[in-house]
């Protein structure tokens, strides 16, 4: 029988699995959908990018709502919202405007999800188990995206949305049945009560402390290199390394590595805390590995012309990045236990900026440098190194908010 902590980690990780899977479907389905509905390139762009509008809009709302109404309620609302918008895509697809609206709703639902999970983990997961909790959470997200990318090409496009949308409905039923939320008079009870129960905090407080900014900057830095890999790896492998269609399946290897390292890093970090390492030293160690390692290996990746070696280096890079789940991503619950959902929402909103800017910036850099990709990777490595230095010098593990 699973303990309450293990049950919470498992259910939230499964929610993130579905979250990531639902996000991957449209980039795959849009090819046959375009053939059927004859959308032009601009229409396809609006369908794909409208998700980000909803996603960025609901982050802080999710963190605030979880604090006010409870993590159990907001997470089930989040999953039902994104699952319904996924399931209904085949019914909306005849109108591109209705489809864009459903994509915004998908973003709104998914934007509520992770801040709410961070809020739940801050309340329900003890410090000595928090690293592995975030390790499993991030790993399940990577696995969800990978499985969706493997399964969806074998389905007709409507069934891509029906299948993964229905998974969300099943999860919501199980969540309501199994998850028990301990609530006090005004908020959920903590498994480890914070030293200061500071519930009324001015919004300026969230951006006035260097320990908070060290987390925000580390998250931004991590996402900068990760988005470059996610968005451009197939293109780079095809145009620069001579990969053919059968080789593109190797783009799944870095995500598998990310999942495995994330879980191992979580258990390793918790073991260090159990062996009397301070929480701050563990968070700094794991963030250093998670930023400096990927920065170094992305440079190695850019320097080789051999496809297997390039896949090896980029897999190590994305794998080491998973150590951040035991570093700065776990740090929210220590510096702001009463407001972890909100601080993660702010962090994740800022960290979504690379997802918007990396695409056009990479295209411009490669164009201006006459097809050379080295400037793209040297900037990514530099951003990682700067993020690691700031986190090492400014982070904290004591309560700030």
Coordinates of C-alpha atoms in Angstrom, one line a residue:
X1 CA 0.0 0.0 0.0
X2 CA 1.4 3.4 -1.0
X3 CA 2.0 6.0 1.7
X4 CA 0.1 9.3 1.3
X5 CA 3.3 11.0 0.2
X6 CA 4.0 8.4 -2.5
X7 CA 0.4 8.6 -3.7
X8 CA 0.6 12.3 -4.0
X9 CA 3.8 12.1 -6.0
X10 CA 2.4 9.4 -8.3
X11 CA -0.9 11.2 -9.0
X12 CA 0.8 14.6 -9.7
X13 CA 3.4 13.0 -11.9
X14 CA 0.7 11.2 -13.9
X15 CA -1.0 14.6 -14.3
X16 CA 2.2 16.0 -15.7
X17 CA 2.6 13.0 -18.0
X18 CA -0.8 13.8 -19.5
X19 CA 0.0 17.5 -19.6
X20 CA 3.1 17.0 -21.6
X21 CA 1.5 14.4 -23.9
X22 CA -1.4 16.8 -24.8
X23 CA 1.1 19.5 -25.6
X24 CA 2.9 17.3 -28.2
X25 CA -0.2 16.2 -30.1
X26 CA -0.9 19.3 -32.2
X27 CA 2.5 19.7 -33.8
X28 CA 2.1 16.1 -35.0
X29 CA -1.6 16.3 -36.0
X30 CA -1.3 19.6 -37.8
X31 CA 0.2 17.9 -40.9
X32 CA -2.8 15.7 -41.7
X33 CA -5.2 18.4 -40.5
X34 CA -3.6 20.9 -42.9
X35 CA -4.0 18.5 -45.7
X36 CA -7.7 18.1 -44.9
X37 CA -8.6 21.7 -44.1
X38 CA -6.1 23.5 -46.5
X39 CA -4.7 26.0 -43.9
X40 CA -1.9 28.2 -45.1
X41 CA 1.3 28.6 -43.2
X42 CA 0.1 31.7 -41.2
X43 CA -3.0 29.8 -40.1
X44 CA -0.8 26.9 -38.9
X45 CA 1.4 29.3 -37.0
X46 CA -1.6 30.8 -35.2
X47 CA -2.9 27.3 -34.3
X48 CA 0.5 26.3 -32.9
X49 CA 1.4 29.5 -31.1
X50 CA -2.1 30.3 -29.5
X51 CA -1.3 27.7 -26.8
X52 CA 1.4 30.0 -25.4
X53 CA -1.1 32.9 -25.0
X54 CA -3.2 30.8 -22.6
X55 CA -0.3 29.2 -21.0
X56 CA 1.5 32.4 -20.0
X57 CA -1.8 34.1 -19.0
X58 CA -2.8 31.5 -16.3
X59 CA 0.4 30.8 -14.5
X60 CA 0.0 33.3 -11.6
X61 CA -3.7 32.7 -11.5
X62 CA -3.0 29.0 -10.9
X63 CA -0.6 29.7 -8.0
X64 CA -3.0 32.2 -6.4
X65 CA -6.1 30.1 -6.9
X66 CA -4.5 27.0 -5.4
X67 CA -3.7 29.0 -2.3
X68 CA -7.2 30.3 -2.0
X69 CA -9.3 27.3 -3.0
X70 CA -6.9 24.4 -2.4
X71 CA -4.6 22.3 -4.6
X72 CA -7.1 19.4 -5.0
X73 CA -9.8 21.5 -6.5
X74 CA -7.7 23.7 -8.8
X75 CA -5.7 20.7 -10.1
X76 CA -8.8 18.8 -11.1
X77 CA -10.2 21.9 -12.7
X78 CA -6.9 22.3 -14.6
X79 CA -6.8 18.7 -15.9
X80 CA -10.5 18.7 -16.9
X81 CA -10.0 22.0 -18.7
X82 CA -7.0 20.9 -20.8
X83 CA -8.5 17.4 -21.3
X84 CA -11.8 18.8 -22.5
X85 CA -10.1 21.2 -24.9
X86 CA -8.0 18.3 -26.2
X87 CA -10.9 15.9 -26.6
X88 CA -13.0 18.5 -28.4
X89 CA -10.4 19.4 -31.1
X90 CA -12.0 17.2 -33.8
X91 CA -15.3 19.0 -33.3
X92 CA -13.7 22.4 -33.5
X93 CA -11.3 21.7 -36.4
X94 CA -13.7 22.8 -39.2
X95 CA -13.3 26.4 -38.0
X96 CA -9.8 27.6 -37.5
X97 CA -11.0 30.4 -35.2
X98 CA -12.8 27.8 -32.9
X99 CA -9.6 25.7 -33.0
X100 CA -7.4 28.6 -32.0
X101 CA -9.8 29.3 -29.1
X102 CA -9.6 25.6 -28.0
X103 CA -5.8 25.9 -28.1
X104 CA -5.9 29.0 -25.9
X105 CA -8.1 27.1 -23.4
X106 CA -5.6 24.2 -23.5
X107 CA -2.9 26.7 -22.6
X108 CA -5.0 28.1 -19.8
X109 CA -5.7 24.7 -18.3
X110 CA -2.0 23.6 -18.5
X111 CA -0.8 26.9 -17.2
X112 CA -2.9 26.3 -14.0
X113 CA -1.4 22.8 -13.6
X114 CA 2.3 23.0 -12.6
X115 CA 1.9 26.0 -10.2
X116 CA -0.8 24.0 -8.4
X117 CA 1.4 20.9 -8.2
X118 CA 4.2 23.0 -6.7
X119 CA 1.7 24.4 -4.2
X120 CA 0.7 20.8 -3.3
X121 CA 4.3 19.6 -3.0
X122 CA 5.2 22.5 -0.7
X123 CA 2.4 21.5 1.6
X124 CA 2.3 17.7 1.4
X125 CA 5.9 16.5 0.7
X126 CA 8.5 16.6 3.5
X127 CA 11.9 18.2 2.7
X128 CA 13.8 15.0 2.8
X129 CA 11.6 13.5 0.0
X130 CA 11.1 16.7 -2.1
X131 CA 14.0 16.2 -4.5
X132 CA 12.8 12.8 -5.7
X133 CA 9.2 14.2 -5.9
X134 CA 10.3 16.8 -8.4
X135 CA 12.5 14.2 -10.1
X136 CA 9.6 11.9 -10.8
X137 CA 7.4 14.9 -11.7
X138 CA 9.8 16.2 -14.4
X139 CA 10.6 12.6 -15.6
X140 CA 7.0 11.8 -16.2
X141 CA 6.6 15.0 -18.2
X142 CA 9.4 13.9 -20.5
X143 CA 8.0 10.3 -20.8
X144 CA 4.6 11.7 -21.6
X145 CA 5.9 13.8 -24.5
X146 CA 8.0 10.9 -25.8
X147 CA 5.2 8.4 -25.7
X148 CA 2.8 10.8 -27.4
X149 CA 5.4 11.4 -30.1
X150 CA 5.7 7.6 -30.7
X151 CA 2.0 6.7 -30.5
X152 CA 0.4 9.6 -32.3
X153 CA 1.9 8.9 -35.8
X154 CA 0.1 5.5 -35.7
X155 CA -3.3 7.0 -35.1
X156 CA -5.7 9.0 -37.3
X157 CA -5.5 12.6 -36.2
X158 CA -9.0 12.7 -34.4
X159 CA -8.0 9.7 -32.3
X160 CA -4.8 11.4 -31.1
X161 CA -7.0 13.9 -29.4
X162 CA -9.7 11.5 -28.2
X163 CA -7.2 9.1 -26.6
X164 CA -5.2 11.6 -24.6
X165 CA -8.2 13.7 -23.8
X166 CA -9.9 10.7 -22.3
X167 CA -6.9 9.8 -20.2
X168 CA -7.3 13.2 -18.5
X169 CA -11.0 12.3 -17.6
X170 CA -9.9 9.0 -16.1
X171 CA -7.1 10.8 -14.1
X172 CA -9.6 13.3 -12.7
X173 CA -11.9 10.5 -11.4
X174 CA -8.9 8.7 -9.7
X175 CA -7.7 12.0 -8.2
X176 CA -11.0 12.9 -6.6
X177 CA -11.3 9.3 -5.3
X178 CA -7.8 8.9 -3.9
X179 CA -6.4 12.3 -2.9
X180 CA -7.3 13.5 0.6
X181 CA -6.6 17.2 1.3
X182 CA -5.9 18.2 4.9
X183 CA -7.3 21.8 5.3
X184 CA -7.1 24.1 8.2
X185 CA -9.4 27.1 8.8
X186 CA -7.9 29.1 5.9
X187 CA -5.4 27.0 4.1
X188 CA -4.1 23.5 3.5
X189 CA -2.1 22.1 6.4
X190 CA 1.6 21.6 6.0
X191 CA 3.3 18.3 6.6
X192 CA 6.2 20.4 7.9
X193 CA 4.8 23.8 9.0
X194 CA 7.0 26.8 7.9
X195 CA 8.7 28.9 10.6
X196 CA 6.7 32.0 9.6
X197 CA 3.2 31.6 8.5
X198 CA 3.2 34.8 6.3
X199 CA 0.0 34.7 4.3
X200 CA -0.4 38.3 3.4
X201 CA 2.5 39.3 1.2
X202 CA 2.6 42.3 -1.2
X203 CA 3.1 41.4 -4.8
X204 CA 6.3 43.4 -4.9
X205 CA 7.8 41.0 -2.4
X206 CA 8.0 38.3 -5.1
X207 CA 10.5 40.3 -7.1
X208 CA 12.4 42.1 -4.4
X209 CA 14.6 39.3 -3.0
X210 CA 17.8 38.0 -4.6
X211 CA 17.2 34.4 -3.5
X212 CA 13.9 34.5 -5.5
X213 CA 15.7 36.1 -8.5
X214 CA 18.4 33.4 -8.4
X215 CA 15.7 30.8 -8.9
X216 CA 14.0 32.7 -11.7
X217 CA 17.3 33.3 -13.5
X218 CA 18.3 29.6 -13.1
X219 CA 14.9 28.5 -14.5
X220 CA 15.2 30.9 -17.4
X221 CA 18.8 29.7 -18.2
X222 CA 17.7 26.0 -18.1
X223 CA 14.9 26.6 -20.5
X224 CA 17.0 28.7 -22.9
X225 CA 19.2 25.7 -23.9
X226 CA 16.3 23.2 -23.5
X227 CA 14.1 25.1 -25.9
X228 CA 16.9 25.3 -28.5
X229 CA 17.2 21.5 -28.3
X230 CA 13.4 20.9 -28.4
X231 CA 12.8 23.3 -31.3
X232 CA 15.8 22.9 -33.5
X233 CA 17.3 19.4 -32.9
X234 CA 15.6 17.7 -35.9
X235 CA 16.4 20.6 -38.2
X236 CA 20.1 20.6 -37.1
X237 CA 20.5 16.9 -37.4
X238 CA 19.0 16.9 -40.9
X239 CA 20.7 19.9 -42.3
X240 CA 24.1 19.7 -40.6
X241 CA 24.6 16.1 -39.7
X242 CA 23.1 14.4 -42.7
X243 CA 20.3 12.6 -40.7
X244 CA 17.5 11.1 -42.8
X245 CA 13.9 10.4 -41.8
X246 CA 14.8 7.1 -40.0
X247 CA 17.5 8.9 -37.9
X248 CA 15.0 11.4 -36.6
X249 CA 13.7 8.8 -34.1
X250 CA 17.0 9.4 -32.3
X251 CA 15.6 12.8 -31.1
X252 CA 13.8 10.7 -28.5
X253 CA 17.0 9.6 -26.9
X254 CA 17.8 12.9 -25.1
X255 CA 14.3 12.9 -23.5
X256 CA 14.7 9.3 -22.3
X257 CA 18.0 10.3 -20.7
X258 CA 16.4 13.3 -19.1
X259 CA 13.7 11.1 -17.5
X260 CA 16.3 8.6 -16.1
X261 CA 18.7 11.2 -14.8
X262 CA 15.9 13.2 -13.2
X263 CA 14.7 10.2 -11.1
X264 CA 18.3 9.2 -10.2
X265 CA 19.2 12.8 -9.3
X266 CA 16.2 13.1 -7.0
X267 CA 17.1 10.0 -5.0
X268 CA 20.7 11.1 -4.9
X269 CA 19.8 14.6 -3.6
X270 CA 17.5 13.2 -0.9
X271 CA 20.2 10.7 0.2
X272 CA 22.7 13.6 0.6
X273 CA 20.2 15.5 2.8
X274 CA 19.6 12.3 4.8
X275 CA 23.4 12.1 5.3
X276 CA 23.5 15.6 6.9
X277 CA 24.3 17.7 3.9
X278 CA 22.6 21.1 4.3
X279 CA 19.6 21.7 2.0
X280 CA 21.3 24.8 0.5
X281 CA 24.5 22.9 -0.4
X282 CA 22.4 20.1 -2.1
X283 CA 20.3 22.7 -4.1
X284 CA 23.4 24.5 -5.2
X285 CA 25.2 21.3 -6.2
X286 CA 22.3 19.9 -8.2
X287 CA 21.7 23.3 -10.0
X288 CA 25.4 23.6 -10.8
X289 CA 25.4 20.1 -12.4
X290 CA 22.1 21.0 -14.1
X291 CA 23.4 24.2 -15.7
X292 CA 27.2 23.9 -16.1
X293 CA 27.0 20.3 -17.4
X294 CA 24.5 21.0 -20.2
X295 CA 26.4 24.2 -21.1
X296 CA 29.6 22.3 -21.5
X297 CA 28.1 19.4 -23.5
X298 CA 26.1 21.6 -25.8
X299 CA 29.5 23.1 -26.8
X300 CA 30.8 19.5 -27.4
X301 CA 27.6 18.8 -29.4
X302 CA 28.2 21.8 -31.7
X303 CA 31.8 20.9 -32.3
X304 CA 31.2 17.4 -33.8
X305 CA 30.1 16.3 -37.3
X306 CA 29.5 12.7 -36.4
X307 CA 25.8 11.9 -35.9
X308 CA 26.1 9.1 -33.2
X309 CA 28.6 11.3 -31.2
X310 CA 26.3 14.3 -31.6
X311 CA 23.3 12.4 -30.3
X312 CA 25.5 11.2 -27.4
X313 CA 26.5 14.7 -26.4
X314 CA 23.1 16.2 -26.7
X315 CA 21.6 13.3 -24.7
X316 CA 24.2 14.0 -21.9
X317 CA 23.3 17.7 -22.0
X318 CA 19.6 17.2 -21.7
X319 CA 20.1 14.4 -19.2
X320 CA 22.2 16.6 -16.8
X321 CA 19.6 19.3 -17.2
X322 CA 17.2 17.1 -15.2
X323 CA 19.4 17.6 -12.1
X324 CA 17.7 21.0 -11.9
X325 CA 14.5 19.3 -10.6
X326 CA 16.5 18.5 -7.4
X327 CA 18.1 22.0 -7.5
X328 CA 16.3 25.3 -8.1
X329 CA 12.9 23.7 -8.9
X330 CA 12.8 22.1 -5.5
X331 CA 14.0 25.4 -3.9
X332 CA 10.6 27.2 -4.1
X333 CA 9.1 25.1 -1.3
X334 CA 12.0 26.2 1.0
X335 CA 12.2 29.9 0.3
X336 CA 8.5 30.5 0.0
X337 CA 6.6 27.5 1.5
X338 CA 3.4 29.6 1.8
X339 CA 3.5 30.8 -1.7
X340 CA 5.4 28.1 -3.7
X341 CA 2.7 28.0 -6.4
X342 CA 2.9 31.7 -7.0
X343 CA 6.7 31.9 -7.1
X344 CA 6.8 28.9 -9.5
X345 CA 4.2 30.6 -11.6
X346 CA 6.3 33.8 -11.9
X347 CA 9.4 31.7 -12.6
X348 CA 7.7 29.6 -15.2
X349 CA 6.2 32.7 -16.9
X350 CA 9.7 34.2 -17.2
X351 CA 11.1 30.9 -18.3
X352 CA 8.6 30.7 -21.1
X353 CA 10.2 33.7 -22.8
X354 CA 13.0 31.6 -24.3
X355 CA 10.3 29.4 -25.9
X356 CA 9.0 32.5 -27.7
X357 CA 12.4 34.2 -28.5
X358 CA 14.7 31.2 -29.3
X359 CA 12.9 30.3 -32.5
X360 CA 13.3 33.6 -34.4
X361 CA 16.6 34.5 -32.7
X362 CA 18.2 31.1 -33.7
X363 CA 16.9 31.6 -37.3
X364 CA 18.4 35.1 -37.4
X365 CA 21.8 34.0 -36.0
X366 CA 22.2 31.1 -38.4
X367 CA 21.1 33.3 -41.3
X368 CA 23.5 36.1 -40.4
X369 CA 26.4 33.7 -39.8
X370 CA 25.8 32.0 -43.3
X371 CA 24.6 28.7 -41.9
X372 CA 26.9 28.4 -38.9
X373 CA 25.2 27.2 -35.7
X374 CA 28.1 27.8 -33.3
X375 CA 26.8 31.3 -32.3
X376 CA 23.5 29.7 -31.2
X377 CA 25.2 27.1 -29.0
X378 CA 27.8 29.5 -27.5
X379 CA 25.1 31.9 -26.4
X380 CA 23.1 29.0 -24.9
X381 CA 26.2 27.8 -23.0
X382 CA 26.9 31.3 -21.8
X383 CA 23.4 31.8 -20.5
X384 CA 23.7 28.5 -18.6
X385 CA 27.0 29.5 -17.1
X386 CA 25.7 32.9 -16.0
X387 CA 22.6 31.3 -14.5
X388 CA 24.8 28.9 -12.5
X389 CA 27.0 31.7 -11.1
X390 CA 24.1 33.8 -10.0
X391 CA 22.3 30.8 -8.4
X392 CA 25.5 29.8 -6.6
X393 CA 26.1 33.3 -5.2
X394 CA 22.6 34.4 -4.4
X395 CA 20.4 31.3 -3.5
X396 CA 19.1 30.5 -0.1
X397 CA 17.3 27.6 1.6
X398 CA 15.8 29.5 4.5
X399 CA 12.3 31.0 4.3
X400 CA 12.2 34.4 2.5
X401 CA 8.4 34.8 2.0

